[in-house]
Short mmCIF file of C-alpha atoms and ligand atoms in Angstrom, two decimals:
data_model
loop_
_atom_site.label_atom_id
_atom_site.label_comp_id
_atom_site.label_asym_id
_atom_site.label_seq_id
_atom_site.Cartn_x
_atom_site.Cartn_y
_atom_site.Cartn_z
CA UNK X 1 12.11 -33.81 14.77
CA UNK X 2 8.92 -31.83 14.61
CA UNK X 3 9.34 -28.54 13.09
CA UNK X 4 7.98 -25.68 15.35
CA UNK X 5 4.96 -23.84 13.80
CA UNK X 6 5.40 -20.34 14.28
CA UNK X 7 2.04 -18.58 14.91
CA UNK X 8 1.56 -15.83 12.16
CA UNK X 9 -0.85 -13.08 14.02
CA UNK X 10 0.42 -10.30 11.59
CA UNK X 11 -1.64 -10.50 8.62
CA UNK X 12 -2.04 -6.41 8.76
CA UNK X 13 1.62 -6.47 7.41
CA UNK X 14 0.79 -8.95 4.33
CA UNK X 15 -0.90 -12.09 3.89
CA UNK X 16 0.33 -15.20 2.78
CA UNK X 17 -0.63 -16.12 -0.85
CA UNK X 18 -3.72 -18.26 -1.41
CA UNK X 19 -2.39 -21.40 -2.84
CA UNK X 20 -5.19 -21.23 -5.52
CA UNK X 21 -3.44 -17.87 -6.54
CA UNK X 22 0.05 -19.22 -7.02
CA UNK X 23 -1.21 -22.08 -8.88
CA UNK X 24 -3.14 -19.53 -11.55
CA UNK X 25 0.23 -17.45 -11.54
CA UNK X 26 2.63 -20.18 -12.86
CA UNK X 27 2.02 -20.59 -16.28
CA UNK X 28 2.06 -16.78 -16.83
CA UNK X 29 6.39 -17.32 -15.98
CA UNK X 30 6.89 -19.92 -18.27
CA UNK X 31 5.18 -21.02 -21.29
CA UNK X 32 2.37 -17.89 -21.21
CA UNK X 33 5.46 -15.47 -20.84
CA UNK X 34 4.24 -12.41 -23.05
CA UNK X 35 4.36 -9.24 -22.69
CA UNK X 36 0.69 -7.98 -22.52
CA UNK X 37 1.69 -4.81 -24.98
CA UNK X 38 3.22 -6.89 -27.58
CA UNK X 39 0.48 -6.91 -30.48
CA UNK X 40 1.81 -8.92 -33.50
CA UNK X 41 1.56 -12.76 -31.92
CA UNK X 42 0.42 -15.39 -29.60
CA UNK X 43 2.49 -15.15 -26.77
CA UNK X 44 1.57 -11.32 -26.30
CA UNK X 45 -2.48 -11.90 -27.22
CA UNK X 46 -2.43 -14.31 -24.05
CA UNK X 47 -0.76 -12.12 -21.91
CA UNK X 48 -3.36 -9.50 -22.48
CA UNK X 49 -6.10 -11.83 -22.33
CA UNK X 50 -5.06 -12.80 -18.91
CA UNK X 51 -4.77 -9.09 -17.67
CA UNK X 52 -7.88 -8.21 -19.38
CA UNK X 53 -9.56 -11.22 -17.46
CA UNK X 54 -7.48 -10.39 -14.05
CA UNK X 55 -9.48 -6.63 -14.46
CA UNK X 56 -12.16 -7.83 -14.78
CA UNK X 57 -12.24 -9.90 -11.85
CA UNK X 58 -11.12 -6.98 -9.77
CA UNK X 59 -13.26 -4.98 -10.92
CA UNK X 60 -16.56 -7.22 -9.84
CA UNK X 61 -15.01 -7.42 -6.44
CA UNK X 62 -15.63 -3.36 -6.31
CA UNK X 63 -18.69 -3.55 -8.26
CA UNK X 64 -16.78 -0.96 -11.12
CA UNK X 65 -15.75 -1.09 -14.61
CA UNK X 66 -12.61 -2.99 -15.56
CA UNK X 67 -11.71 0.29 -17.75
CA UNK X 68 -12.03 1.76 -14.20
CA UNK X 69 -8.88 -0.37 -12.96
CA UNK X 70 -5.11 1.17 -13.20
CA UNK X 71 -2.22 -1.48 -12.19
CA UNK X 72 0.23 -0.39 -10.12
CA UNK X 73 3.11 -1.65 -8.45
CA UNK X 74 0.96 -1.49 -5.09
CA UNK X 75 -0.86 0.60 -2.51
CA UNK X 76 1.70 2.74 -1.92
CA UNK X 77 2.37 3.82 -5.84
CA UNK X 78 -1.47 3.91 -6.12
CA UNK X 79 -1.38 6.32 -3.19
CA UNK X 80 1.25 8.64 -4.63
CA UNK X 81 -0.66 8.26 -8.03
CA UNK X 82 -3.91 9.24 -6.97
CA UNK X 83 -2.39 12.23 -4.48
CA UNK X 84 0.05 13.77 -6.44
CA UNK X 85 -2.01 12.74 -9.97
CA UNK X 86 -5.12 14.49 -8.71
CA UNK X 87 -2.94 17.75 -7.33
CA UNK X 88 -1.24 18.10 -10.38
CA UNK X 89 -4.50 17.57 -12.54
CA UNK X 90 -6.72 19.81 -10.63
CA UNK X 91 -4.28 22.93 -10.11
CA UNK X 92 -5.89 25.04 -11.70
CA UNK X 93 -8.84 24.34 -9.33
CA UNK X 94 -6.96 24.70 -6.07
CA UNK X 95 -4.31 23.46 -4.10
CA UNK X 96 -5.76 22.31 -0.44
CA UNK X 97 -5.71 18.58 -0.03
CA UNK X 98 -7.71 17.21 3.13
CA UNK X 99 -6.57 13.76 5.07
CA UNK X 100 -5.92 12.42 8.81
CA UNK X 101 -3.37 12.15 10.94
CA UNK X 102 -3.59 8.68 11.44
CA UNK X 103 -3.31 7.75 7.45
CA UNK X 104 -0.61 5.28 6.23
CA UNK X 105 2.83 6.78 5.77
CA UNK X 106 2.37 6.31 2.23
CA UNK X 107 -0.15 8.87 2.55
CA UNK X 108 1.34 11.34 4.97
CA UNK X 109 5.00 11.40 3.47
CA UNK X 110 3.43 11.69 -0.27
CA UNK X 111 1.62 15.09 1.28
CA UNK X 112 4.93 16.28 3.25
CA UNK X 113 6.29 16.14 -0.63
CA UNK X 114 3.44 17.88 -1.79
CA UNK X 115 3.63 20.34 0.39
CA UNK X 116 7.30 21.39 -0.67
CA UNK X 117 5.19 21.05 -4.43
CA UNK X 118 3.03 24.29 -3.35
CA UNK X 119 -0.01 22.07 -2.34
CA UNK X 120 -2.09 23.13 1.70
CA UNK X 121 -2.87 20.24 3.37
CA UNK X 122 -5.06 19.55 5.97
CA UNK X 123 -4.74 16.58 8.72
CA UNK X 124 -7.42 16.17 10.73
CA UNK X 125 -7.19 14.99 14.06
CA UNK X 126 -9.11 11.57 15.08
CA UNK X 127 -11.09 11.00 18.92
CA UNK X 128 -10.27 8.40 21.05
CA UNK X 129 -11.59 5.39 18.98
CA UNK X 130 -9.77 6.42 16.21
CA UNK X 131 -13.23 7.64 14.16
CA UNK X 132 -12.49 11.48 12.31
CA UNK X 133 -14.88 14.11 13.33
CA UNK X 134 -17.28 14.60 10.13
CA UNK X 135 -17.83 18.36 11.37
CA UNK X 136 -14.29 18.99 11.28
CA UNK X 137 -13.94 17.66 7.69
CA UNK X 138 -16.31 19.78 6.57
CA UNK X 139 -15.10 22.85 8.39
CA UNK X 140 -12.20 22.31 7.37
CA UNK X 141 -13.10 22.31 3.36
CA UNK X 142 -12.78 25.67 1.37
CA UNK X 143 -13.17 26.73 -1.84
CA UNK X 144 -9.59 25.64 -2.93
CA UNK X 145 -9.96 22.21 -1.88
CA UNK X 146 -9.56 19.11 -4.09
CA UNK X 147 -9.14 16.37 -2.69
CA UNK X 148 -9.92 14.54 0.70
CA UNK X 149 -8.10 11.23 0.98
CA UNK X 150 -9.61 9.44 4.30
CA UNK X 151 -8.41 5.75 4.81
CA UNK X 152 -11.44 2.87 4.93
CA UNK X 153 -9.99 1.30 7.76
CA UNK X 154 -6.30 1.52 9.95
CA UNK X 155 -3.58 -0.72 9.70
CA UNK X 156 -2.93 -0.55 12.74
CA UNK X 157 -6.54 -0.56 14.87
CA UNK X 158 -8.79 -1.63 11.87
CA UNK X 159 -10.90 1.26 13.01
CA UNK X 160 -13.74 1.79 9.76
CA UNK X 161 -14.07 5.63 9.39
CA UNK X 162 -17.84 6.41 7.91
CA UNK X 163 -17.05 6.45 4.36
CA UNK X 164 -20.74 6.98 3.31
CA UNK X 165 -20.77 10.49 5.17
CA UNK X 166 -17.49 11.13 4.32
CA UNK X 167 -18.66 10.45 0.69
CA UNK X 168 -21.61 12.71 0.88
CA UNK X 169 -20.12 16.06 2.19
CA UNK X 170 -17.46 15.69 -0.86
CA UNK X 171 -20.24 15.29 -2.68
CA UNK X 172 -22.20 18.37 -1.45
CA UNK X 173 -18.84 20.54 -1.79
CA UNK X 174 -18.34 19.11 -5.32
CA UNK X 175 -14.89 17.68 -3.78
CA UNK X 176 -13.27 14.51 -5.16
CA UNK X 177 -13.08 11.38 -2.71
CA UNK X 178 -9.97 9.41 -2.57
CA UNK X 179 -9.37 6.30 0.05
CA UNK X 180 -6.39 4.28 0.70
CA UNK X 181 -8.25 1.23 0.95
CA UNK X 182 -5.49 -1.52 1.38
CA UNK X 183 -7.12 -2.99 4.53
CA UNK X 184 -10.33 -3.30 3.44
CA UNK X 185 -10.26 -4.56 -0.09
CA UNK X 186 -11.18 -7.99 0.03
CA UNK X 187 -11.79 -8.36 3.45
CA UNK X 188 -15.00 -6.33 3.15
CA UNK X 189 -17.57 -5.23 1.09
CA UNK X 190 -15.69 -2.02 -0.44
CA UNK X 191 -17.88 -0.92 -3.59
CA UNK X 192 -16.45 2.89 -4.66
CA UNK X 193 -19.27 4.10 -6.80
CA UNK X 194 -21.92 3.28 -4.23
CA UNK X 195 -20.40 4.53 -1.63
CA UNK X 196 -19.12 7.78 -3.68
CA UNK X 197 -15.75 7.36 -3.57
CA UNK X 198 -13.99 8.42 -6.65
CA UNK X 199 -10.43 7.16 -6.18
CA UNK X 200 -9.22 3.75 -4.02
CA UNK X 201 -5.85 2.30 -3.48
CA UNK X 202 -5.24 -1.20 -2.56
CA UNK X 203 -2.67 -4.31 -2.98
CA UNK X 204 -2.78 -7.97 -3.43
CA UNK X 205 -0.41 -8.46 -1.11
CA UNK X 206 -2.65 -7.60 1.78
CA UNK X 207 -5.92 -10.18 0.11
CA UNK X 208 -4.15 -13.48 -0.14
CA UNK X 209 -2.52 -12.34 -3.54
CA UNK X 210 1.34 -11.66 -4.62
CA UNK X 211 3.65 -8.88 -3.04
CA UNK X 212 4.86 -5.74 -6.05
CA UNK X 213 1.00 -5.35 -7.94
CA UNK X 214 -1.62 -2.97 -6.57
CA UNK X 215 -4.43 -0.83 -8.46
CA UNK X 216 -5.92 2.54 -8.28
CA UNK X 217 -9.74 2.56 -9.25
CA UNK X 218 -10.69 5.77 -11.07
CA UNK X 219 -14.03 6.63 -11.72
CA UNK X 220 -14.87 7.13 -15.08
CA UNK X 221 -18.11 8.87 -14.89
CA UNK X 222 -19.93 10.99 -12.50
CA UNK X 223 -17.63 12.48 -12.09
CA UNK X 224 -15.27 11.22 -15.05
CA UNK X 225 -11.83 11.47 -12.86
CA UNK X 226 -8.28 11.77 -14.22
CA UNK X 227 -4.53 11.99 -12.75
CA UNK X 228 -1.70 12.84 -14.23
CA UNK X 229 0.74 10.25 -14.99
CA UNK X 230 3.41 9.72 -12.08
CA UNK X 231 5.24 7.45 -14.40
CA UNK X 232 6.34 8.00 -17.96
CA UNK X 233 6.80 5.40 -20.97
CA UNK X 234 4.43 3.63 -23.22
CA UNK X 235 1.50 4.85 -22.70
CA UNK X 236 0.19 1.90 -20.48
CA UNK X 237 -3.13 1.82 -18.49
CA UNK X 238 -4.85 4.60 -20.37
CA UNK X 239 -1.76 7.21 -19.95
CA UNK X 240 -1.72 7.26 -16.27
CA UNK X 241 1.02 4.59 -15.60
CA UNK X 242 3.49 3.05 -17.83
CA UNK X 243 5.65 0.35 -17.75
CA UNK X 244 5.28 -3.00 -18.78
CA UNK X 245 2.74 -5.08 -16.98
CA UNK X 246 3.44 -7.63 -14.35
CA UNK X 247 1.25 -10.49 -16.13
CA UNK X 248 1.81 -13.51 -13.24
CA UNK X 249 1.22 -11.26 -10.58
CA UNK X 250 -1.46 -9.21 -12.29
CA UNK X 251 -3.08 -12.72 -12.85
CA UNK X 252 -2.45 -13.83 -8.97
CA UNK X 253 -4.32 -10.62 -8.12
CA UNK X 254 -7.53 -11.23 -9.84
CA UNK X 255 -7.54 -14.40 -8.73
CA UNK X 256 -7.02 -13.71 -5.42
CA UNK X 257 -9.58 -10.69 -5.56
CA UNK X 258 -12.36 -13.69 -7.03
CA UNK X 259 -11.96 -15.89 -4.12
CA UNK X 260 -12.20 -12.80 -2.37
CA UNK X 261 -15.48 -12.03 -3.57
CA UNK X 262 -16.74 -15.15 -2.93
CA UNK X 263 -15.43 -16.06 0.19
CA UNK X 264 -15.28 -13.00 2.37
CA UNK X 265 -18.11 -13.29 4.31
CA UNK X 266 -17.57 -16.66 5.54
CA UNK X 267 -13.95 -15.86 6.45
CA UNK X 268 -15.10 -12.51 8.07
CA UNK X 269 -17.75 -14.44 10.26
CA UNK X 270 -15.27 -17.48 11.00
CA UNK X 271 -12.23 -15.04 11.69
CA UNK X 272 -14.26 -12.56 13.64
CA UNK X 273 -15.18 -15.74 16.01
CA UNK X 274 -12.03 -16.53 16.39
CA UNK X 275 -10.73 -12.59 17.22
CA UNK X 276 -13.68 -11.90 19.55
CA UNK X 277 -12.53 -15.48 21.41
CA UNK X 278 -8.99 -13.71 21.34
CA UNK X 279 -8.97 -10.62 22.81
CA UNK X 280 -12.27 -12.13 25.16
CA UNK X 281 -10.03 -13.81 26.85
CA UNK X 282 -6.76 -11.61 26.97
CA UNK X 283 -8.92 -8.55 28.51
CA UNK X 284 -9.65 -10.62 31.52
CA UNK X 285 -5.74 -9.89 31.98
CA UNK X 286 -5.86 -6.93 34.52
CA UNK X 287 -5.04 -3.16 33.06
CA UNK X 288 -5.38 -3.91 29.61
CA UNK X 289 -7.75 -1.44 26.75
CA UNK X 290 -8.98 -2.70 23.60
CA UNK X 291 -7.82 0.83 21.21
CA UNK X 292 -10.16 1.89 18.78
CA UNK X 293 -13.89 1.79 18.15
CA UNK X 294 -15.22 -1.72 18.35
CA UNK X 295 -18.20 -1.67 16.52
CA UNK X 296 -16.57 0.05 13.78
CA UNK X 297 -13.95 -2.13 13.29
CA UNK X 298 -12.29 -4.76 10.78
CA UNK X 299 -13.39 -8.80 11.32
CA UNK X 300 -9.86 -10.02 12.15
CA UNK X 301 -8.15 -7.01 13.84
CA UNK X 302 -7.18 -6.59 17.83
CA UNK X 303 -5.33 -4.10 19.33
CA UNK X 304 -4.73 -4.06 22.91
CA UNK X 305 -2.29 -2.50 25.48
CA UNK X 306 -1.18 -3.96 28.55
CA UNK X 307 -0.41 -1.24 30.63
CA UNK X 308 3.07 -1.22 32.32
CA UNK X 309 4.39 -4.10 29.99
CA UNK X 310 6.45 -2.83 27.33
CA UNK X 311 5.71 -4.25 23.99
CA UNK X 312 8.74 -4.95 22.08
CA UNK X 313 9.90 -6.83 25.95
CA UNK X 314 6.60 -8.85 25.63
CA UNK X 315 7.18 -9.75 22.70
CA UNK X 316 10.43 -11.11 23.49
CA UNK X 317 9.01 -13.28 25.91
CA UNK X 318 6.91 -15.21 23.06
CA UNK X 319 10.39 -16.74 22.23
CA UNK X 320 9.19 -15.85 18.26
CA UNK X 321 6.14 -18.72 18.59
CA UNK X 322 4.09 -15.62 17.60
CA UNK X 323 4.37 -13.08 15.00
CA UNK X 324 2.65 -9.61 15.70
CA UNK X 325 3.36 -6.09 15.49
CA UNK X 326 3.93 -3.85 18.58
CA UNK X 327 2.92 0.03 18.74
CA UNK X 328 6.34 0.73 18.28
CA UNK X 329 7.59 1.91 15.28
CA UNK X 330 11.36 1.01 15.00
CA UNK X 331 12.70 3.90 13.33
CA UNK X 332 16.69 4.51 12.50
CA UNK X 333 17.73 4.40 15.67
CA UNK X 334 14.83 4.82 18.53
CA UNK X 335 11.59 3.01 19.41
CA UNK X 336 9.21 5.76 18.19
CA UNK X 337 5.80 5.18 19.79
CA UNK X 338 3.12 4.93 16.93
CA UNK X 339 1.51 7.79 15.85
CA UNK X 340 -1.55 6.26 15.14
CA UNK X 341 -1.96 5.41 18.78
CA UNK X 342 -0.60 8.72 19.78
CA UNK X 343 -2.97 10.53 17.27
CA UNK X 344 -5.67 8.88 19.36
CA UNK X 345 -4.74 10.32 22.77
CA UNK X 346 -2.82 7.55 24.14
CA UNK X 347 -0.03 8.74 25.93
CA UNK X 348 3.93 7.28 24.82
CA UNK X 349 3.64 4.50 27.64
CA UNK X 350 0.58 3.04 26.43
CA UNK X 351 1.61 3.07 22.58
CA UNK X 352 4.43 1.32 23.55
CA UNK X 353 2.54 -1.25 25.60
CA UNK X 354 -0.21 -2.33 22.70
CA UNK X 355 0.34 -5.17 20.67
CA UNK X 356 -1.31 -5.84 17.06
CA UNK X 357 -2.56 -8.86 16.26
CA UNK X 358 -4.16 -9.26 13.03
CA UNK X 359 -5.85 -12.61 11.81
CA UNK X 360 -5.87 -14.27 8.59
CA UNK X 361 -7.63 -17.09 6.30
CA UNK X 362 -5.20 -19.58 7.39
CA UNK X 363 -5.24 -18.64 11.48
CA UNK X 364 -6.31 -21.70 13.78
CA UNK X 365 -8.42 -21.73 16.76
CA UNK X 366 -5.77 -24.29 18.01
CA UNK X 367 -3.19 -21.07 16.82
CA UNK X 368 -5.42 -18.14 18.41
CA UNK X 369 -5.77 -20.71 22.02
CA UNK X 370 -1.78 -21.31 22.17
CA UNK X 371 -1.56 -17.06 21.60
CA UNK X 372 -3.79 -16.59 24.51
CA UNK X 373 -1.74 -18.80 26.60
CA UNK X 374 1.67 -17.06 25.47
CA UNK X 375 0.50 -14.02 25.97
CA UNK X 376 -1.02 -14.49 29.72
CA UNK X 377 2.30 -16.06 30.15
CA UNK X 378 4.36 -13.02 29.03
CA UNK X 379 2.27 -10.37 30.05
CA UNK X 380 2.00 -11.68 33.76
CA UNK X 381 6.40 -12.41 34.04
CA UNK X 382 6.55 -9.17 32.52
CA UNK X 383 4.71 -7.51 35.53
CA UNK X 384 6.26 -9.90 37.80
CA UNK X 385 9.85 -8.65 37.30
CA UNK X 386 8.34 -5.15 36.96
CA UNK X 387 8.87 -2.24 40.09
CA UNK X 388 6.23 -0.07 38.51
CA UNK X 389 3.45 -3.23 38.42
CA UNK X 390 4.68 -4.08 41.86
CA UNK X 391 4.15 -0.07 43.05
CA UNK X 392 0.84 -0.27 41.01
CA UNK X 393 -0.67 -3.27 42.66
CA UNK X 394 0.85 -1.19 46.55
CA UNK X 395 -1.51 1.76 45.35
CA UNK X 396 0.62 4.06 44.72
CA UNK X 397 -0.26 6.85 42.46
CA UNK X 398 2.23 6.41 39.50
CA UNK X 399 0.86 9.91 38.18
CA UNK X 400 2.31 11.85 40.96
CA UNK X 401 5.65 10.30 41.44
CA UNK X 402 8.45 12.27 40.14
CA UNK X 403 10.97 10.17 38.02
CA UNK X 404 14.07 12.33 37.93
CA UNK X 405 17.44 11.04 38.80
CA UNK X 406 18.30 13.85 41.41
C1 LIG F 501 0.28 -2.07 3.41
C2 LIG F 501 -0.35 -0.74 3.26
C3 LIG F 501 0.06 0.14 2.26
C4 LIG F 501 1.24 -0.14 1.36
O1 LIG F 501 0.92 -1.11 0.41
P1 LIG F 501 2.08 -1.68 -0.57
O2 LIG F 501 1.35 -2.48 -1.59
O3 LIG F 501 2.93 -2.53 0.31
O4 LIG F 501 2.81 -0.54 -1.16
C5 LIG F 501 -0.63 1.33 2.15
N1 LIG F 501 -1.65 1.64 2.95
C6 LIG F 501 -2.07 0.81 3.91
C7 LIG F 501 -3.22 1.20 4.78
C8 LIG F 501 -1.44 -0.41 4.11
O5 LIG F 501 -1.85 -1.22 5.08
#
């Protein structure tokens, strides 16, 4: 019996490893099994060798020194590192922290705890295609500010916010530069230091590498940058995060940021074919809207709402042949509609009717052609079996009916 290939469309949530990246892990579990602090014999000499090799590696794939690489656990500890490291740091200089609305939750709920911590925070609103204002940033900077922390591009849109002039107005307000750059790291050309962005978060997980080891790049000269440690111990990484080193998955990650480096441009051009072809074809469904800016946008990112076809029911109808993510965020117990969408003016109907898809090293064009098909499929017995598409396609004005029960 043929096994039924299920058609992964949700690389924004993680990527599968590269197989080149699991094969450079393995011997770092079993006969290179130091620990990369242990100084008096082989086993730990190797380990470090291989982390001092992994940073390097890394570090060519920002253009940065290796000494300018901290390991974390991930993005999301390399968020809360460079956020609460820099606040605590820079106190003395002020206590207003600028970011966006429609930042990563790692982001938003490490400022909520700042917040209770004393610290002012900003969150700037984003237009319609998802792109901050750059006069609002810098109207919104004042002589206690710190820190802005502006994402490179969405998780959920793959909207690119202009980092350069983002860059330079921190620069003219002598204001440090931090970007959760988990989405763009290896997908893109993301150099820090010639963009003039001081501090960058990002995860293998998310470039072909393993899940549980991310880095924070801290500049080390104009303008030398430092956090305070989030994590007590042994004094790893320079002071600013201890705990012993994850060796295989440290050595997965520069791996995976090498093949990275030398392979992103043709996987950008092939998967950006294969994304345009995508949504191309799925916008020639009637009532649907592309969300965010398209011509500042990530290679293999679509998002797209069907209007009047709820998302999580759509998805239902792909009988799980395709995996995706739906503008719904399923909280404890409700479907919340996702803020990023919100944050960009759509109302709660349309956020709930946008699907992500998000495409990958390993996606198809056989994969992307059977999507299109499921998704015509699904979107047009959705409407079928929906009153509202049948009252839409009679003319009537769905803005002026009143939906009360009495
Ligand atoms: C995935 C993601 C994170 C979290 O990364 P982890 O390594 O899973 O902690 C943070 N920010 C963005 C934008 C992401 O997409």
């Amino acid at each position: 019996m043929q096994q039924r290939r299920l058609i992964y469309l949700d690389n924004n949530a993680t990527t599968p490893c590269d197989p080149r990246v699991v094969d450079a892990m393995i011997p770092y579990f079993y006969e290179k099994h130091g620990n990369a602090a242990s100084r008096s014999h082989q086993f730990g000499w190797e380990a470090e060798d291989a982390v001092d090799y992994a940073r390097e590696q890394i570090a060519q794939l920002l253009n940065v020194e290796d000494k300018e690489i901290i390991f974390t656990s991930g993005a999301t500890e390399a968020n809360n590192l460079a956020l609460k490291g820099v606040f605590e740091m820079y106190s003395r200089k002020g206590n207003h922290i600028i970011t966006v609305e429609t930042e990563h939750k790692a982001i938003l709920d490490t400022c909520k705890h700042l917040e209770k911590s004393g610290a002012e925070v900003t969150y700037l609103k984003v237009g319609e295609d998802g792109l901050i204002s750059l006069a609002d940033l810098e109207a919104a900077i004042k002589p206690t500010t710190i820190l802005v922390s502006v994402m490179w591009a969405n998780n959920e849109t793959g909207v690119i916010q202009p980092m350069r002039e983002i860059a330079q107005i921190c620069e003219k307000h002598g204001v440090l530069f931090h970007s959760d750059a988990t989405q763009a790291v290896g997908k893109i050309k993301t150099h820090p230091r010639e963009i003039g962005v001081h501090l960058l978060s990002f995860t293998a997980h998310k470039m072909y590498g393993p899940k549980g080891v991310g880095a924070l790049y801290v500049s080390r000269k104009n303008p030398r940058v430092k956090v305070t440690a989030q994590m007590d111990g042994g004094g790893h990484e320079r002071g600013m995060r201890s705990g012993t080193l994850n060796v295989p998955g440290i050595v997965g990650f520069g791996k995976a940021a090498e093949i990275a480096r030398l392979e992103m441009d043709q996987d950008a051009a092939r998967i950006s074919k294969l994304r345009d072809h995508l949504e191309q074809e799925l916008v020639k469904l009637e009532e649907t809207k592309v969300n965010g800016n398209v011509n500042s946008r990530m290679p293999h990112v679509s998002n797209i709402s069907f209007k009047h076809v709820e998302g999580e029911g759509l998805m239902m109808t792909f009988n799980q042949n395709i995996a995706v993510s739906s503008g719904s965020a399923c909280t404890s117990a409700s479907l919340e509609p996702s803020y990023v969408l919100v944050g960009m003016g759509l109302g709660d109907d349309l956020a709930h009717s946008s699907i992500r898809f998000s495409l990958g090293r390993l996606t198809t064009e056989e994969e992307v052609n059977s999507a299109i098909e499921l998704v015509r499929n699904g979107v047009n017995h959705m409407r079928e079996l929906s009153p509202i598409w049948e009252m839409y396609q009679d003319g009537v004005d769905l803005t002026k009916i009143e939906w009360s029960a009495h």
